[in-house]
């Protein structure tokens, strides 16, 4: 419990985002415990995974799914759940 004698200015500042677009600098993928891997043999490049990824972490080049931006992928598994071809598998991080 906090000290009732303390005022808000007595506590240290929390996470301060002091410039626009700074989310690019935070490697949110560091939190991940599982990572997606794609089987390109099964993938039909429908890009459903790109549509559903909440972290803009599915990489697309020339209309084809080419992998993941692991620096920001949090490993939520939505891409794997939504892939119609079950081409994405979630693997334990570090294995
Ligand atoms: S949803 Fe599945 S099949 Fe579609 S592009 Fe992504 S990995 Fe490939
Ligand atoms: S696991 Fe989640 S954050 Fe990572 S690529 Fe798939 S949908 Fe995006």
Short mmCIF file of N, CA, C and O and ligand atoms in Angstrom, two decimals:
data_model
loop_
_atom_site.label_atom_id
_atom_site.label_comp_id
_atom_site.label_asym_id
_atom_site.label_seq_id
_atom_site.Cartn_x
_atom_site.Cartn_y
_atom_site.Cartn_z
N UNK A 1 0.84 -1.19 0.00
CA UNK A 1 0.00 0.00 0.00
C UNK A 1 0.88 1.25 0.00
O UNK A 1 1.95 1.27 0.63
N UNK A 2 0.46 2.31 -0.67
CA UNK A 2 1.26 3.52 -0.75
C UNK A 2 1.29 4.28 0.57
O UNK A 2 0.46 4.07 1.45
N UNK A 3 2.26 5.14 0.69
CA UNK A 3 2.40 5.98 1.89
C UNK A 3 1.40 7.14 1.77
O UNK A 3 1.50 7.97 0.86
N UNK A 4 0.42 7.22 2.71
CA UNK A 4 -0.60 8.28 2.59
C UNK A 4 -0.02 9.69 2.73
O UNK A 4 -0.66 10.67 2.34
N UNK A 5 1.20 9.79 3.28
CA UNK A 5 1.83 11.10 3.43
C UNK A 5 2.45 11.59 2.11
O UNK A 5 2.74 12.77 1.95
N UNK A 6 2.68 10.64 1.19
CA UNK A 6 3.34 11.02 -0.07
C UNK A 6 2.35 11.64 -1.04
O UNK A 6 1.18 11.25 -1.10
N UNK A 7 2.85 12.59 -1.81
CA UNK A 7 2.04 13.18 -2.87
C UNK A 7 2.51 12.59 -4.21
O UNK A 7 3.59 12.00 -4.29
N UNK A 8 1.70 12.75 -5.23
CA UNK A 8 2.03 12.12 -6.50
C UNK A 8 3.41 12.53 -7.01
O UNK A 8 4.13 11.74 -7.59
N UNK A 9 3.81 13.78 -6.75
CA UNK A 9 5.12 14.23 -7.26
C UNK A 9 6.28 13.56 -6.52
O UNK A 9 7.43 13.63 -6.97
N UNK A 10 5.99 12.89 -5.40
CA UNK A 10 7.05 12.20 -4.65
C UNK A 10 7.39 10.84 -5.24
O UNK A 10 8.40 10.24 -4.90
N UNK A 11 6.52 10.34 -6.12
CA UNK A 11 6.77 9.03 -6.73
C UNK A 11 7.55 9.21 -8.03
O UNK A 11 7.40 10.23 -8.73
N UNK A 12 8.38 8.20 -8.37
CA UNK A 12 9.12 8.31 -9.63
C UNK A 12 8.18 8.25 -10.83
O UNK A 12 7.10 7.65 -10.75
N UNK A 13 8.58 8.86 -11.93
CA UNK A 13 7.76 8.86 -13.13
C UNK A 13 7.73 7.47 -13.74
O UNK A 13 8.71 6.73 -13.69
N UNK A 14 6.58 7.11 -14.31
CA UNK A 14 6.45 5.81 -14.97
C UNK A 14 6.95 5.89 -16.40
O UNK A 14 7.76 6.77 -16.74
N UNK A 15 6.48 4.96 -17.24
CA UNK A 15 6.90 4.96 -18.64
C UNK A 15 6.43 6.21 -19.34
O UNK A 15 5.24 6.42 -19.49
N UNK A 16 7.37 7.02 -19.76
CA UNK A 16 7.02 8.27 -20.41
C UNK A 16 7.30 8.15 -21.91
O UNK A 16 8.40 7.78 -22.31
N UNK A 17 6.29 8.40 -22.70
CA UNK A 17 6.47 8.42 -24.16
C UNK A 17 6.46 9.86 -24.58
O UNK A 17 5.41 10.51 -24.58
N UNK A 18 7.62 10.41 -24.87
CA UNK A 18 7.72 11.85 -25.07
C UNK A 18 7.94 12.25 -26.52
O UNK A 18 8.28 13.39 -26.81
N UNK A 19 7.75 11.30 -27.44
CA UNK A 19 7.84 11.69 -28.85
C UNK A 19 6.91 10.81 -29.68
O UNK A 19 6.67 9.65 -29.35
N UNK A 20 6.42 11.37 -30.74
CA UNK A 20 5.50 10.63 -31.61
C UNK A 20 6.22 9.47 -32.29
O UNK A 20 7.41 9.55 -32.60
N UNK A 21 5.48 8.38 -32.52
CA UNK A 21 6.04 7.25 -33.25
C UNK A 21 7.05 6.44 -32.47
O UNK A 21 7.76 5.62 -33.04
N UNK A 22 7.14 6.64 -31.15
CA UNK A 22 8.17 5.96 -30.38
C UNK A 22 7.90 4.47 -30.22
O UNK A 22 8.78 3.72 -29.82
N UNK A 23 6.66 4.02 -30.53
CA UNK A 23 6.34 2.59 -30.40
C UNK A 23 7.28 1.74 -31.26
O UNK A 23 7.54 0.60 -30.94
N UNK A 24 7.78 2.32 -32.34
CA UNK A 24 8.70 1.58 -33.20
C UNK A 24 9.97 1.19 -32.45
O UNK A 24 10.63 0.22 -32.77
N UNK A 25 10.34 1.97 -31.45
CA UNK A 25 11.60 1.74 -30.74
C UNK A 25 11.49 0.67 -29.66
O UNK A 25 12.48 0.14 -29.21
N UNK A 26 10.24 0.39 -29.21
CA UNK A 26 10.05 -0.62 -28.17
C UNK A 26 9.90 -1.98 -28.81
O UNK A 26 8.98 -2.21 -29.58
N UNK A 27 10.82 -2.88 -28.52
CA UNK A 27 10.78 -4.22 -29.10
C UNK A 27 9.81 -5.09 -28.31
O UNK A 27 10.20 -5.84 -27.42
N UNK A 28 8.51 -4.94 -28.62
CA UNK A 28 7.49 -5.65 -27.85
C UNK A 28 7.60 -7.17 -28.03
O UNK A 28 7.05 -7.92 -27.23
N UNK A 29 8.32 -7.61 -29.04
CA UNK A 29 8.54 -9.05 -29.21
C UNK A 29 9.35 -9.65 -28.08
O UNK A 29 9.38 -10.88 -27.91
N UNK A 30 10.01 -8.83 -27.30
CA UNK A 30 10.79 -9.33 -26.16
C UNK A 30 9.91 -10.02 -25.13
O UNK A 30 10.41 -10.79 -24.31
N UNK A 31 8.61 -9.72 -25.12
CA UNK A 31 7.70 -10.30 -24.12
C UNK A 31 7.28 -11.72 -24.50
O UNK A 31 6.72 -12.44 -23.70
N UNK A 32 7.54 -12.11 -25.75
CA UNK A 32 6.94 -13.32 -26.32
C UNK A 32 7.41 -14.61 -25.62
O UNK A 32 8.59 -14.76 -25.31
N UNK A 33 6.47 -15.55 -25.42
CA UNK A 33 6.84 -16.87 -24.90
C UNK A 33 6.68 -17.93 -25.98
O UNK A 33 7.22 -19.02 -25.88
N UNK A 34 5.89 -17.59 -27.02
CA UNK A 34 5.72 -18.50 -28.16
C UNK A 34 5.92 -17.70 -29.44
O UNK A 34 5.62 -16.51 -29.48
N UNK A 35 6.41 -18.37 -30.48
CA UNK A 35 6.60 -17.65 -31.75
C UNK A 35 5.95 -18.42 -32.89
O UNK A 35 5.94 -19.66 -32.89
N UNK A 36 5.39 -17.70 -33.85
CA UNK A 36 4.77 -18.37 -35.00
C UNK A 36 5.83 -18.77 -36.03
O UNK A 36 6.81 -18.05 -36.24
N UNK A 37 5.60 -19.92 -36.64
CA UNK A 37 6.44 -20.33 -37.77
C UNK A 37 5.52 -20.76 -38.89
O UNK A 37 4.48 -21.40 -38.65
N UNK A 38 5.89 -20.43 -40.11
CA UNK A 38 5.03 -20.74 -41.26
C UNK A 38 5.63 -21.88 -42.07
O UNK A 38 6.84 -21.96 -42.27
N UNK A 39 4.75 -22.76 -42.53
CA UNK A 39 5.13 -23.83 -43.45
C UNK A 39 4.75 -23.34 -44.85
O UNK A 39 3.58 -23.32 -45.23
N UNK A 40 5.73 -22.92 -45.61
CA UNK A 40 5.46 -22.32 -46.92
C UNK A 40 4.87 -23.34 -47.91
O UNK A 40 4.29 -22.96 -48.91
N UNK A 41 5.03 -24.63 -47.61
CA UNK A 41 4.43 -25.65 -48.48
C UNK A 41 2.90 -25.60 -48.39
O UNK A 41 2.21 -25.88 -49.36
N UNK A 42 2.41 -25.25 -47.21
CA UNK A 42 0.96 -25.20 -47.00
C UNK A 42 0.36 -23.84 -47.33
O UNK A 42 -0.82 -23.72 -47.62
N UNK A 43 1.17 -22.79 -47.24
CA UNK A 43 0.68 -21.42 -47.39
C UNK A 43 0.20 -21.14 -48.81
O UNK A 43 0.87 -21.48 -49.79
N UNK A 44 -0.99 -20.52 -48.91
CA UNK A 44 -1.54 -20.17 -50.23
C UNK A 44 -1.51 -18.65 -50.46
O UNK A 44 -2.13 -18.13 -51.38
N UNK A 45 -0.83 -17.92 -49.56
CA UNK A 45 -0.67 -16.46 -49.68
C UNK A 45 -2.00 -15.71 -49.73
O UNK A 45 -2.14 -14.72 -50.46
N UNK A 46 -2.94 -16.17 -48.92
CA UNK A 46 -4.24 -15.47 -48.86
C UNK A 46 -4.12 -14.18 -48.05
O UNK A 46 -4.98 -13.31 -48.12
N UNK A 47 -3.08 -14.08 -47.24
CA UNK A 47 -2.78 -12.91 -46.39
C UNK A 47 -3.80 -12.70 -45.27
O UNK A 47 -3.89 -11.59 -44.72
N UNK A 48 -4.53 -13.73 -44.95
CA UNK A 48 -5.46 -13.65 -43.81
C UNK A 48 -4.68 -13.34 -42.53
O UNK A 48 -5.14 -12.59 -41.68
N UNK A 49 -3.52 -13.93 -42.40
CA UNK A 49 -2.69 -13.70 -41.20
C UNK A 49 -2.30 -12.22 -41.11
O UNK A 49 -2.30 -11.63 -40.02
N UNK A 50 -2.01 -11.60 -42.21
CA UNK A 50 -1.65 -10.18 -42.23
C UNK A 50 -2.84 -9.33 -41.79
O UNK A 50 -2.70 -8.38 -41.04
N UNK A 51 -4.03 -9.72 -42.27
CA UNK A 51 -5.23 -8.97 -41.92
C UNK A 51 -5.49 -9.03 -40.41
O UNK A 51 -5.82 -8.02 -39.79
N UNK A 52 -5.33 -10.20 -39.84
CA UNK A 52 -5.69 -10.39 -38.44
C UNK A 52 -4.61 -10.01 -37.44
O UNK A 52 -4.91 -9.77 -36.27
N UNK A 53 -3.36 -9.95 -37.83
CA UNK A 53 -2.30 -9.68 -36.86
C UNK A 53 -2.48 -8.29 -36.23
O UNK A 53 -2.49 -7.29 -36.92
N UNK A 54 -2.61 -8.23 -34.90
CA UNK A 54 -2.82 -6.93 -34.25
C UNK A 54 -1.54 -6.11 -34.12
O UNK A 54 -1.60 -4.95 -33.71
N UNK A 55 -0.40 -6.71 -34.46
CA UNK A 55 0.87 -6.01 -34.25
C UNK A 55 1.63 -5.73 -35.54
O UNK A 55 2.82 -5.44 -35.49
N UNK A 56 0.96 -5.85 -36.67
CA UNK A 56 1.61 -5.57 -37.95
C UNK A 56 2.92 -6.34 -38.08
O UNK A 56 3.93 -5.82 -38.51
N UNK A 57 2.88 -7.61 -37.67
CA UNK A 57 4.11 -8.41 -37.63
C UNK A 57 4.20 -9.48 -38.70
O UNK A 57 5.14 -10.26 -38.70
N UNK A 58 3.21 -9.54 -39.59
CA UNK A 58 3.31 -10.47 -40.71
C UNK A 58 3.92 -9.71 -41.88
O UNK A 58 3.45 -8.65 -42.27
N UNK A 59 4.99 -10.27 -42.41
CA UNK A 59 5.71 -9.59 -43.49
C UNK A 59 5.18 -10.05 -44.85
O UNK A 59 5.03 -11.25 -45.09
N UNK A 60 4.91 -9.08 -45.69
CA UNK A 60 4.39 -9.35 -47.04
C UNK A 60 5.28 -8.64 -48.06
O UNK A 60 5.61 -7.46 -47.89
N UNK A 61 5.69 -9.38 -49.06
CA UNK A 61 6.46 -8.79 -50.16
C UNK A 61 5.85 -9.22 -51.47
O UNK A 61 5.64 -10.42 -51.69
N UNK A 62 5.57 -8.26 -52.30
CA UNK A 62 4.99 -8.50 -53.62
C UNK A 62 3.78 -9.44 -53.54
O UNK A 62 3.65 -10.39 -54.30
N UNK A 63 2.92 -9.15 -52.57
CA UNK A 63 1.67 -9.90 -52.43
C UNK A 63 1.81 -11.28 -51.81
O UNK A 63 0.85 -12.05 -51.78
N UNK A 64 3.00 -11.60 -51.30
CA UNK A 64 3.18 -12.92 -50.70
C UNK A 64 3.62 -12.81 -49.25
O UNK A 64 4.42 -11.93 -48.90
N UNK A 65 3.12 -13.74 -48.44
CA UNK A 65 3.50 -13.80 -47.04
C UNK A 65 4.91 -14.39 -46.97
O UNK A 65 5.15 -15.49 -47.47
N UNK A 66 5.84 -13.64 -46.37
CA UNK A 66 7.23 -14.10 -46.39
C UNK A 66 7.80 -14.37 -44.99
O UNK A 66 8.95 -14.78 -44.87
N UNK A 67 7.00 -14.15 -43.96
CA UNK A 67 7.51 -14.43 -42.62
C UNK A 67 6.96 -13.47 -41.60
O UNK A 67 5.88 -12.88 -41.79
N UNK A 68 7.71 -13.30 -40.51
CA UNK A 68 7.21 -12.50 -39.39
C UNK A 68 8.24 -11.47 -38.96
O UNK A 68 9.45 -11.71 -39.05
N UNK A 69 7.76 -10.35 -38.48
CA UNK A 69 8.63 -9.34 -37.86
C UNK A 69 8.69 -9.69 -36.37
O UNK A 69 7.88 -9.25 -35.57
N UNK A 70 9.66 -10.51 -36.00
CA UNK A 70 9.71 -11.02 -34.64
C UNK A 70 10.03 -9.94 -33.60
O UNK A 70 9.76 -10.12 -32.43
N UNK A 71 10.59 -8.85 -34.02
CA UNK A 71 10.91 -7.80 -33.05
C UNK A 71 9.65 -7.22 -32.40
O UNK A 71 9.70 -6.71 -31.28
N UNK A 72 8.51 -7.32 -33.10
CA UNK A 72 7.27 -6.78 -32.53
C UNK A 72 6.17 -7.83 -32.36
O UNK A 72 5.16 -7.53 -31.73
N UNK A 73 6.34 -9.01 -32.89
CA UNK A 73 5.34 -10.09 -32.70
C UNK A 73 5.32 -10.50 -31.24
O UNK A 73 6.34 -10.90 -30.68
N UNK A 74 4.13 -10.42 -30.61
CA UNK A 74 4.02 -10.78 -29.19
C UNK A 74 3.64 -12.24 -28.99
O UNK A 74 3.46 -12.68 -27.86
N UNK A 75 3.45 -12.98 -30.08
CA UNK A 75 3.17 -14.41 -29.95
C UNK A 75 1.75 -14.72 -29.51
O UNK A 75 1.52 -15.72 -28.84
N UNK A 76 0.80 -13.89 -29.92
CA UNK A 76 -0.58 -14.07 -29.47
C UNK A 76 -1.23 -15.29 -30.11
O UNK A 76 -2.18 -15.84 -29.56
N UNK A 77 -0.74 -15.70 -31.29
CA UNK A 77 -1.28 -16.90 -31.94
C UNK A 77 -2.51 -16.67 -32.80
O UNK A 77 -3.09 -17.63 -33.32
N UNK A 78 -2.93 -15.43 -32.95
CA UNK A 78 -4.12 -15.16 -33.77
C UNK A 78 -3.88 -15.58 -35.21
O UNK A 78 -4.76 -16.18 -35.85
N UNK A 79 -2.71 -15.31 -35.73
CA UNK A 79 -2.40 -15.68 -37.12
C UNK A 79 -2.55 -17.19 -37.32
O UNK A 79 -3.12 -17.65 -38.31
N UNK A 80 -2.07 -17.97 -36.36
CA UNK A 80 -2.15 -19.43 -36.45
C UNK A 80 -3.60 -19.89 -36.38
O UNK A 80 -4.02 -20.80 -37.10
N UNK A 81 -4.38 -19.24 -35.52
CA UNK A 81 -5.78 -19.62 -35.36
C UNK A 81 -6.60 -19.30 -36.60
O UNK A 81 -7.53 -20.03 -36.94
N UNK A 82 -6.26 -18.22 -37.29
CA UNK A 82 -7.06 -17.76 -38.43
C UNK A 82 -6.60 -18.32 -39.77
O UNK A 82 -7.35 -18.25 -40.75
N UNK A 83 -5.40 -18.86 -39.83
CA UNK A 83 -4.89 -19.37 -41.12
C UNK A 83 -5.78 -20.51 -41.62
O UNK A 83 -5.93 -21.53 -40.95
N UNK A 84 -6.38 -20.37 -42.79
CA UNK A 84 -7.31 -21.40 -43.29
C UNK A 84 -6.61 -22.70 -43.67
O UNK A 84 -7.25 -23.73 -43.78
N UNK A 85 -5.30 -22.63 -43.86
CA UNK A 85 -4.55 -23.83 -44.27
C UNK A 85 -3.75 -24.45 -43.13
O UNK A 85 -2.98 -25.38 -43.35
N UNK A 86 -3.91 -23.91 -41.93
CA UNK A 86 -3.13 -24.38 -40.77
C UNK A 86 -1.64 -24.42 -41.10
O UNK A 86 -0.92 -25.35 -40.76
N UNK A 87 -1.20 -23.37 -41.79
CA UNK A 87 0.20 -23.30 -42.20
C UNK A 87 1.10 -22.69 -41.13
O UNK A 87 2.32 -22.72 -41.27
N UNK A 88 0.48 -22.12 -40.09
CA UNK A 88 1.27 -21.46 -39.04
C UNK A 88 1.18 -22.28 -37.76
O UNK A 88 0.09 -22.66 -37.32
N UNK A 89 2.34 -22.55 -37.19
CA UNK A 89 2.42 -23.30 -35.94
C UNK A 89 3.08 -22.43 -34.89
O UNK A 89 4.07 -21.74 -35.18
N UNK A 90 2.53 -22.45 -33.68
CA UNK A 90 3.14 -21.71 -32.58
C UNK A 90 4.15 -22.62 -31.89
O UNK A 90 3.81 -23.73 -31.48
N UNK A 91 5.38 -22.14 -31.77
CA UNK A 91 6.44 -22.92 -31.14
C UNK A 91 6.91 -22.20 -29.89
O UNK A 91 6.93 -20.97 -29.84
N UNK A 92 7.31 -22.98 -28.90
CA UNK A 92 7.80 -22.39 -27.67
C UNK A 92 9.07 -21.60 -27.96
O UNK A 92 9.97 -22.09 -28.67
N UNK A 93 9.13 -20.41 -27.44
CA UNK A 93 10.30 -19.54 -27.68
C UNK A 93 11.57 -20.20 -27.14
O UNK A 93 11.56 -20.78 -26.06
N UNK A 94 12.61 -20.13 -27.92
CA UNK A 94 13.89 -20.68 -27.50
C UNK A 94 14.12 -22.11 -27.95
O UNK A 94 15.22 -22.64 -27.81
N UNK A 95 13.08 -22.77 -28.49
CA UNK A 95 13.26 -24.14 -28.98
C UNK A 95 13.52 -24.15 -30.48
O UNK A 95 13.19 -23.26 -31.19
S1 LIG B 1 -3.17 -17.11 -43.45
FE1 LIG B 1 -1.99 -18.98 -43.74
S2 LIG B 1 -2.25 -19.48 -45.90
FE2 LIG B 1 -2.86 -17.36 -45.65
S3 LIG B 1 -0.98 -16.17 -46.07
FE3 LIG B 1 -1.05 -16.52 -43.86
S4 LIG B 1 0.17 -18.38 -43.56
FE4 LIG B 1 -0.36 -18.28 -45.72
S1 LIG B 2 1.54 -14.35 -33.18
FE1 LIG B 2 0.16 -12.55 -33.02
S2 LIG B 2 1.53 -10.80 -33.10
FE2 LIG B 2 2.71 -12.54 -33.86
S3 LIG B 2 2.45 -12.50 -36.07
FE3 LIG B 2 0.86 -13.86 -35.25
S4 LIG B 2 -0.94 -12.53 -34.97
FE4 LIG B 2 0.86 -11.19 -35.19
#
